[in-house]
Short mmCIF file of C-alpha atoms in Angstrom, two decimals:
data_model
loop_
_atom_site.label_atom_id
_atom_site.label_comp_id
_atom_site.label_asym_id
_atom_site.label_seq_id
_atom_site.Cartn_x
_atom_site.Cartn_y
_atom_site.Cartn_z
CA MET V 1 -9.82 -27.09 -10.42
CA ILE V 2 -10.09 -23.41 -9.54
CA MET V 3 -6.90 -21.44 -9.44
CA PHE V 4 -6.61 -18.03 -7.84
CA LEU V 5 -3.60 -15.83 -7.58
CA SER V 6 -5.78 -13.59 -5.53
CA LEU V 7 -9.31 -12.48 -4.99
CA GLY V 8 -10.14 -8.90 -4.17
CA TYR V 9 -11.23 -5.47 -5.28
CA ALA V 10 -9.77 -2.04 -5.66
CA ASN V 11 -8.23 -1.57 -2.26
CA ALA V 12 -5.70 0.84 -0.89
CA HIS V 13 -3.19 1.13 1.92
CA GLU V 14 -1.80 4.49 3.04
CA TRP V 15 0.93 5.25 5.58
CA THR V 16 1.94 8.82 6.37
CA PRO V 17 3.90 11.01 6.84
CA THR V 18 6.53 10.19 4.23
CA TYR V 19 9.27 11.81 6.28
CA PRO V 20 8.36 11.54 9.99
CA LYS V 21 10.15 13.61 12.59
CA LEU V 22 11.17 12.08 15.89
CA SER V 23 10.61 14.03 19.07
CA PRO V 24 11.47 13.33 22.72
CA SER V 25 9.01 11.04 24.47
CA TYR V 26 8.03 10.90 28.11
CA VAL V 27 10.70 8.21 28.61
CA SER V 28 14.25 9.42 28.98
CA GLY V 29 16.51 8.34 26.13
CA VAL V 30 13.61 7.39 23.89
CA MET V 31 12.31 9.33 20.89
CA MET V 32 8.87 8.89 19.37
CA THR V 33 6.83 9.76 16.34
CA THR V 34 3.17 9.39 15.45
CA MET V 35 2.31 7.74 12.14
CA SER V 36 -1.07 7.53 10.46
CA LEU V 37 -2.40 4.37 8.85
CA TYR V 38 -5.41 4.45 6.56
CA ASN V 39 -6.98 1.20 5.46
CA SER V 40 -9.30 1.09 2.47
CA ARG V 41 -8.49 -2.51 1.68
CA LYS V 42 -11.61 -4.59 2.09
CA ASP V 43 -9.52 -7.73 2.07
CA VAL V 44 -7.15 -6.68 4.86
CA LYS V 45 -7.84 -5.82 8.46
CA HIS V 46 -4.48 -6.31 10.11
CA TYR V 47 -1.26 -4.40 9.72
CA ALA V 48 2.17 -4.99 11.24
CA PHE V 49 4.81 -2.37 11.93
CA SER V 50 8.56 -2.51 11.67
CA VAL V 51 11.57 -0.22 11.90
CA TYR V 52 14.78 -0.65 9.91
CA ASP V 53 18.09 1.13 9.52
CA LYS V 54 19.13 2.50 6.13
CA ASP V 55 20.28 -0.98 5.04
CA PHE V 56 17.00 -2.56 6.09
CA ASN V 57 18.41 -4.27 9.16
CA PRO V 58 15.67 -4.48 11.81
CA ILE V 59 15.82 -1.98 14.68
CA ARG V 60 14.22 -2.57 18.07
CA PHE V 61 11.25 -0.34 18.71
CA ALA V 62 8.12 -0.18 20.80
CA THR V 63 4.52 0.51 19.91
CA ASN V 64 1.15 -0.25 21.45
CA GLU V 65 0.52 -3.22 19.19
CA GLN V 66 3.01 -4.88 16.85
CA ILE V 67 0.06 -5.99 14.77
CA THR V 68 -3.02 -3.83 14.84
CA SER V 69 -6.51 -4.18 13.51
CA VAL V 70 -7.86 -1.37 11.32
CA ASN V 71 -11.34 -1.59 9.87
CA TYR V 72 -12.19 -0.80 6.26
CA ASN V 73 -12.03 2.94 5.53
CA GLU V 74 -10.69 3.65 9.00
CA ARG V 75 -7.67 5.70 10.01
CA LYS V 76 -5.48 4.88 12.98
CA SER V 77 -2.67 6.76 14.68
CA VAL V 78 0.34 4.66 15.60
CA GLU V 79 3.00 5.81 18.04
CA ILE V 80 6.46 4.43 17.40
CA TYR V 81 9.15 4.63 20.10
CA VAL V 82 12.85 4.17 19.34
CA ARG V 83 15.81 4.42 21.70
CA ASN V 84 18.19 7.33 21.02
CA LYS V 85 21.09 4.93 20.57
CA ASP V 86 19.22 3.02 17.84
CA ILE V 87 18.29 6.08 15.81
CA SER V 88 20.21 6.60 12.60
CA LYS V 89 19.85 8.78 9.54
CA GLY V 90 17.86 7.15 6.78
CA MET V 91 15.92 4.92 9.16
CA TYR V 92 12.69 3.40 7.83
CA ILE V 93 9.36 3.04 9.63
CA CYS V 94 7.09 0.62 7.79
CA SER V 95 3.57 -0.78 7.87
CA GLU V 96 2.70 -4.04 6.18
CA SER V 97 -0.60 -5.70 5.41
CA LYS V 98 -1.27 -9.06 7.03
CA VAL V 99 -3.79 -11.66 6.00
CA LEU V 100 -5.10 -14.23 8.43
CA LYS V 101 -4.71 -17.83 7.36
CA VAL V 102 -8.44 -18.30 7.74
CA ASP V 103 -9.05 -15.36 5.39
CA ALA V 104 -6.70 -16.78 2.78
CA THR V 105 -9.40 -16.74 0.14
CA ALA V 106 -9.16 -12.96 0.21
CA THR V 107 -5.43 -12.91 -0.32
CA VAL V 108 -4.54 -10.17 -2.76
CA VAL V 109 -1.33 -8.27 -2.52
CA ARG V 110 1.04 -7.96 0.40
CA SER V 111 1.49 -4.20 0.56
CA ARG V 112 4.23 -2.53 2.53
CA ILE V 113 4.87 1.21 2.76
CA CYS V 114 8.01 2.57 4.38
CA SER V 115 8.49 6.15 5.54
CA LYS V 116 11.97 7.53 6.00
CA VAL V 117 13.47 9.46 8.89
CA LYS V 118 15.81 11.97 7.23
CA MET C 1 -45.98 55.89 8.99
CA PHE C 2 -46.17 53.21 6.31
CA GLN C 3 -43.02 54.58 4.64
CA LYS C 4 -41.12 54.39 7.98
CA LEU C 5 -42.19 50.79 8.48
CA THR C 6 -41.15 49.87 4.95
CA THR C 7 -37.73 51.46 5.49
CA ARG C 8 -37.28 49.56 8.80
CA VAL C 9 -38.22 46.24 7.19
CA ALA C 10 -35.86 46.93 4.30
CA LEU C 11 -33.03 47.75 6.72
CA ALA C 12 -33.74 44.63 8.78
CA LEU C 13 -33.69 42.43 5.67
CA THR C 14 -30.43 43.98 4.50
CA ALA C 15 -28.88 43.41 7.92
CA THR C 16 -30.08 39.78 7.97
CA SER C 17 -28.71 39.28 4.50
CA MET C 18 -25.34 40.73 5.56
CA ILE C 19 -25.23 38.51 8.63
CA ALA C 20 -25.99 35.46 6.50
CA THR C 21 -23.31 36.44 3.99
CA ALA C 22 -20.80 37.05 6.76
CA GLY C 23 -21.68 33.68 8.32
CA ALA C 24 -21.18 31.81 5.04
CA ALA C 25 -17.88 33.53 4.44
CA ASP C 26 -16.67 32.45 7.87
CA VAL C 27 -16.99 28.72 7.20
CA PRO C 28 -13.44 27.64 6.56
CA ILE C 29 -12.29 24.85 4.30
CA THR C 30 -8.72 23.88 4.82
CA GLY C 31 -6.74 21.29 2.98
CA ASN C 32 -3.30 19.85 3.40
CA VAL C 33 -1.58 18.16 0.52
CA GLU C 34 1.16 16.04 1.96
CA SER C 35 3.57 13.62 0.42
CA LYS C 36 2.26 10.09 0.45
CA CYS C 37 2.18 6.83 -1.40
CA VAL C 38 -0.97 4.77 -1.75
CA ILE C 39 -0.87 1.18 -2.96
CA THR C 40 -4.08 -0.02 -4.56
CA THR C 41 -4.98 -3.46 -5.86
CA ASP C 42 -6.75 -2.61 -9.09
CA THR C 43 -7.22 -6.06 -10.54
CA PRO C 44 -7.04 -9.31 -8.62
CA GLY C 45 -5.11 -12.07 -10.34
CA VAL C 46 -6.39 -15.44 -11.47
CA TYR C 47 -4.34 -18.42 -12.61
CA GLY C 48 -5.47 -20.00 -15.83
CA ASN C 49 -4.81 -23.70 -16.37
CA PRO C 50 -4.29 -24.13 -20.15
CA THR C 51 -2.69 -27.54 -19.69
CA SER C 52 -2.61 -29.79 -16.66
CA THR C 53 1.08 -28.99 -16.17
CA LYS C 54 0.89 -25.21 -16.12
CA LEU C 55 -0.70 -22.43 -14.09
CA SER C 56 -0.41 -19.02 -15.64
CA THR C 57 -1.87 -15.53 -15.31
CA ALA C 58 -1.34 -14.84 -19.03
CA THR C 59 -4.51 -13.91 -20.90
CA THR C 60 -3.63 -16.41 -23.63
CA ASP C 61 -3.61 -19.11 -20.94
CA GLY C 62 -7.01 -18.09 -19.62
CA GLY C 63 -5.62 -16.23 -16.63
CA VAL C 64 -5.84 -12.68 -15.37
CA ALA C 65 -2.69 -10.81 -14.40
CA PRO C 66 -2.98 -8.81 -11.18
CA VAL C 67 -2.56 -5.04 -11.51
CA VAL C 68 -1.28 -2.88 -8.69
CA ARG C 69 -1.57 0.89 -8.78
CA TYR C 70 0.80 3.29 -7.05
CA ASP C 71 -0.38 6.85 -6.38
CA VAL C 72 2.26 9.32 -5.28
CA ILE C 73 1.56 12.94 -4.44
CA LEU C 74 5.16 14.15 -4.49
CA ALA C 75 7.68 13.47 -7.24
CA GLU C 76 10.97 11.72 -6.42
CA ALA C 77 9.85 10.75 -2.93
CA TYR C 78 9.23 7.00 -3.35
CA LYS C 79 10.28 3.91 -5.25
CA ALA C 80 8.02 0.99 -6.10
CA VAL C 81 9.35 -2.49 -5.31
CA ILE C 82 7.22 -5.30 -6.70
CA SER C 83 7.86 -9.04 -6.56
CA TYR C 84 6.06 -11.82 -8.34
CA PRO C 85 5.43 -15.02 -6.34
CA GLU C 86 8.06 -17.73 -5.89
CA SER C 87 5.77 -20.06 -4.00
CA PHE C 88 2.10 -20.67 -3.37
CA SER C 89 0.64 -19.30 -0.17
CA SER C 90 -1.79 -22.21 -0.16
CA ASN C 91 -2.06 -25.29 -2.32
CA PRO C 92 -3.02 -28.97 -2.24
CA THR C 93 -0.39 -31.45 -1.07
CA LEU C 94 2.50 -31.50 -3.53
CA ASN C 95 5.38 -33.96 -3.53
CA ASP C 96 7.58 -32.53 -6.25
CA THR C 97 9.31 -29.24 -6.93
CA LEU C 98 7.61 -26.15 -8.26
CA THR C 99 9.13 -23.76 -10.76
CA PHE C 100 7.99 -20.16 -10.79
CA THR C 101 8.65 -17.55 -13.43
CA GLY C 102 7.13 -14.13 -13.87
CA SER C 103 7.58 -10.51 -14.76
CA VAL C 104 6.52 -7.04 -13.70
CA SER C 105 5.78 -4.34 -16.26
CA VAL C 106 4.39 -0.82 -16.32
CA SER C 107 0.96 -1.22 -17.89
CA LYS C 108 -0.44 2.30 -17.63
CA VAL C 109 0.61 5.75 -16.45
CA SER C 110 -1.28 8.94 -15.61
CA ASP C 111 1.38 11.27 -17.03
CA ALA C 112 3.09 10.94 -20.40
CA GLU C 113 6.41 11.76 -18.76
CA MET C 114 6.20 8.46 -16.86
CA SER C 115 6.62 6.54 -20.11
CA GLY C 116 10.29 6.10 -19.26
CA TYR C 117 9.53 4.00 -16.18
CA GLU C 118 9.51 0.72 -18.10
CA ALA C 119 12.97 1.33 -19.56
CA ALA C 120 14.31 2.64 -16.25
CA LYS C 121 13.13 -0.27 -14.10
CA ARG C 122 15.68 -2.40 -12.28
CA THR C 123 15.10 -6.13 -12.07
CA TYR C 124 16.79 -8.69 -9.83
CA ASN C 125 15.62 -12.17 -8.91
CA ASN C 126 11.81 -11.96 -8.80
CA THR C 127 11.81 -8.27 -7.91
CA THR C 128 11.41 -5.10 -9.96
CA GLU C 129 12.17 -1.61 -8.70
CA VAL C 130 11.04 1.66 -10.25
CA ASP C 131 11.82 5.14 -8.93
CA LEU C 132 8.58 7.11 -8.95
CA THR C 133 10.10 10.36 -10.16
CA ILE C 134 6.85 11.98 -11.29
CA ALA C 135 3.75 12.64 -9.21
CA GLY C 136 0.69 10.69 -10.30
CA SER C 137 -0.49 7.13 -10.76
CA THR C 138 1.36 4.16 -12.19
CA TRP C 139 -0.16 0.75 -12.88
CA PHE C 140 2.05 -2.33 -12.70
CA LYS C 141 1.01 -5.63 -14.23
CA VAL C 142 2.42 -8.75 -12.61
CA GLU C 143 2.67 -11.96 -14.62
CA SER C 144 3.17 -15.29 -12.90
CA GLU C 145 3.58 -18.83 -14.17
CA SER C 146 4.22 -22.09 -12.40
CA THR C 147 5.05 -25.62 -13.48
CA TYR C 148 5.20 -28.75 -11.36
CA GLY C 149 8.01 -31.30 -11.38
CA TYR C 150 9.12 -32.42 -14.85
CA GLY C 151 6.01 -32.07 -16.97
CA LYS C 152 3.81 -33.33 -14.12
CA SER C 153 0.14 -32.50 -13.83
CA PHE C 154 -0.90 -30.28 -10.95
CA PRO C 155 -3.07 -32.12 -8.42
CA GLY C 156 -6.65 -30.85 -8.25
CA GLY C 157 -7.38 -28.10 -5.75
CA THR C 158 -7.05 -24.38 -5.18
CA TYR C 159 -3.74 -22.62 -5.64
CA ARG C 160 -3.05 -19.18 -4.27
CA ALA C 161 -0.01 -16.96 -4.37
CA VAL C 162 0.81 -13.52 -3.06
CA VAL C 163 2.30 -10.60 -4.96
CA SER C 164 4.43 -8.26 -2.89
CA ALA C 165 4.04 -4.53 -3.55
CA GLU C 166 6.18 -2.10 -1.58
CA CYS C 167 6.51 1.67 -1.61
CA ILE C 168 9.77 2.83 -0.05
CA ALA C 169 10.49 6.49 0.71
CA LEU C 170 13.65 7.78 -0.96
#
C-alpha cells in the first residue's frame, strides 16, 4: 500500500499587486483592475479567480476566464471587472490553484493568495 | 608626418573608448520591489503506515510532513492561513468513518524576530492563522493523521489528501 499526502517539488504561486487599485473600465458603471499571476508550480497549471467582500462573501465579477491555464514559469495578466455597486472597502481579489482529477497524483498544496482593495 | 598620424590614431582610440564607456553607462537596469506573497511547496508530504489502522505523516510513523514556505516582501501586509486535511482527496472505497487529526507549526524562519510566530498563531478547527509581521520567509510544517472506523484496517490502495495554504492581504 502506498500512501501519499502529496507528490511534488519546490513550487511557487504568486499573485500581485497586494493592494490593487480599481479604475473605470470601458463599460459604464463597471470598474476594473489588472492582476498578475505567476506560476512556478510544476504540479499546477490551472488557476481560478474569485472576488469577496471584507467578510469573504462572494461578489459577482467578470473576467476573461474564470479558470485559466498558466504554464510553468509563465506570467499572465488577468483583468477583473466589478460593478460599482458591488465594490466595497476591504474587498478581496483571489487566485487559487486547481488540480485536475486526472492529475491527482501531482496533488500537493491548494494555494490561494488574496489581494485587498483598500 | 609619423607624429601627426600617431596623434590622430591616439585621438581616435580615445574617442572610441569614450563612446564605448558612454554606451555602457547608458544601459539601464531598473528594479521594482513590490509587496507580494509567494507560497512555495518545499517538501511534499507522505503518509506512513506504521500499523494497518493508521496513516500518519509523523517521522516516527515513517511518514514525511509537508512543508510550505511563505515569502513576503513587505512586513505586516499578509497573514498565512493553513489547514490540515479533514478528508482524502482520493482513496479506495471506504465504508466506515474516517477520523482526521493534525497540526500546523512554524518549523523554520529567515529572521530571528519571527520566532514569536509560533506563540502568536491562532488555531481553530483544522486551521491555523499567523500574521506575517516581518518581511522574509517562514516555513510551516503540517502534520496529518487519519484512522478508519473503530480500530479498523485501511483497505489497500493509494490515499491522497490536500493541504490548504492561503496568503491573505491585511
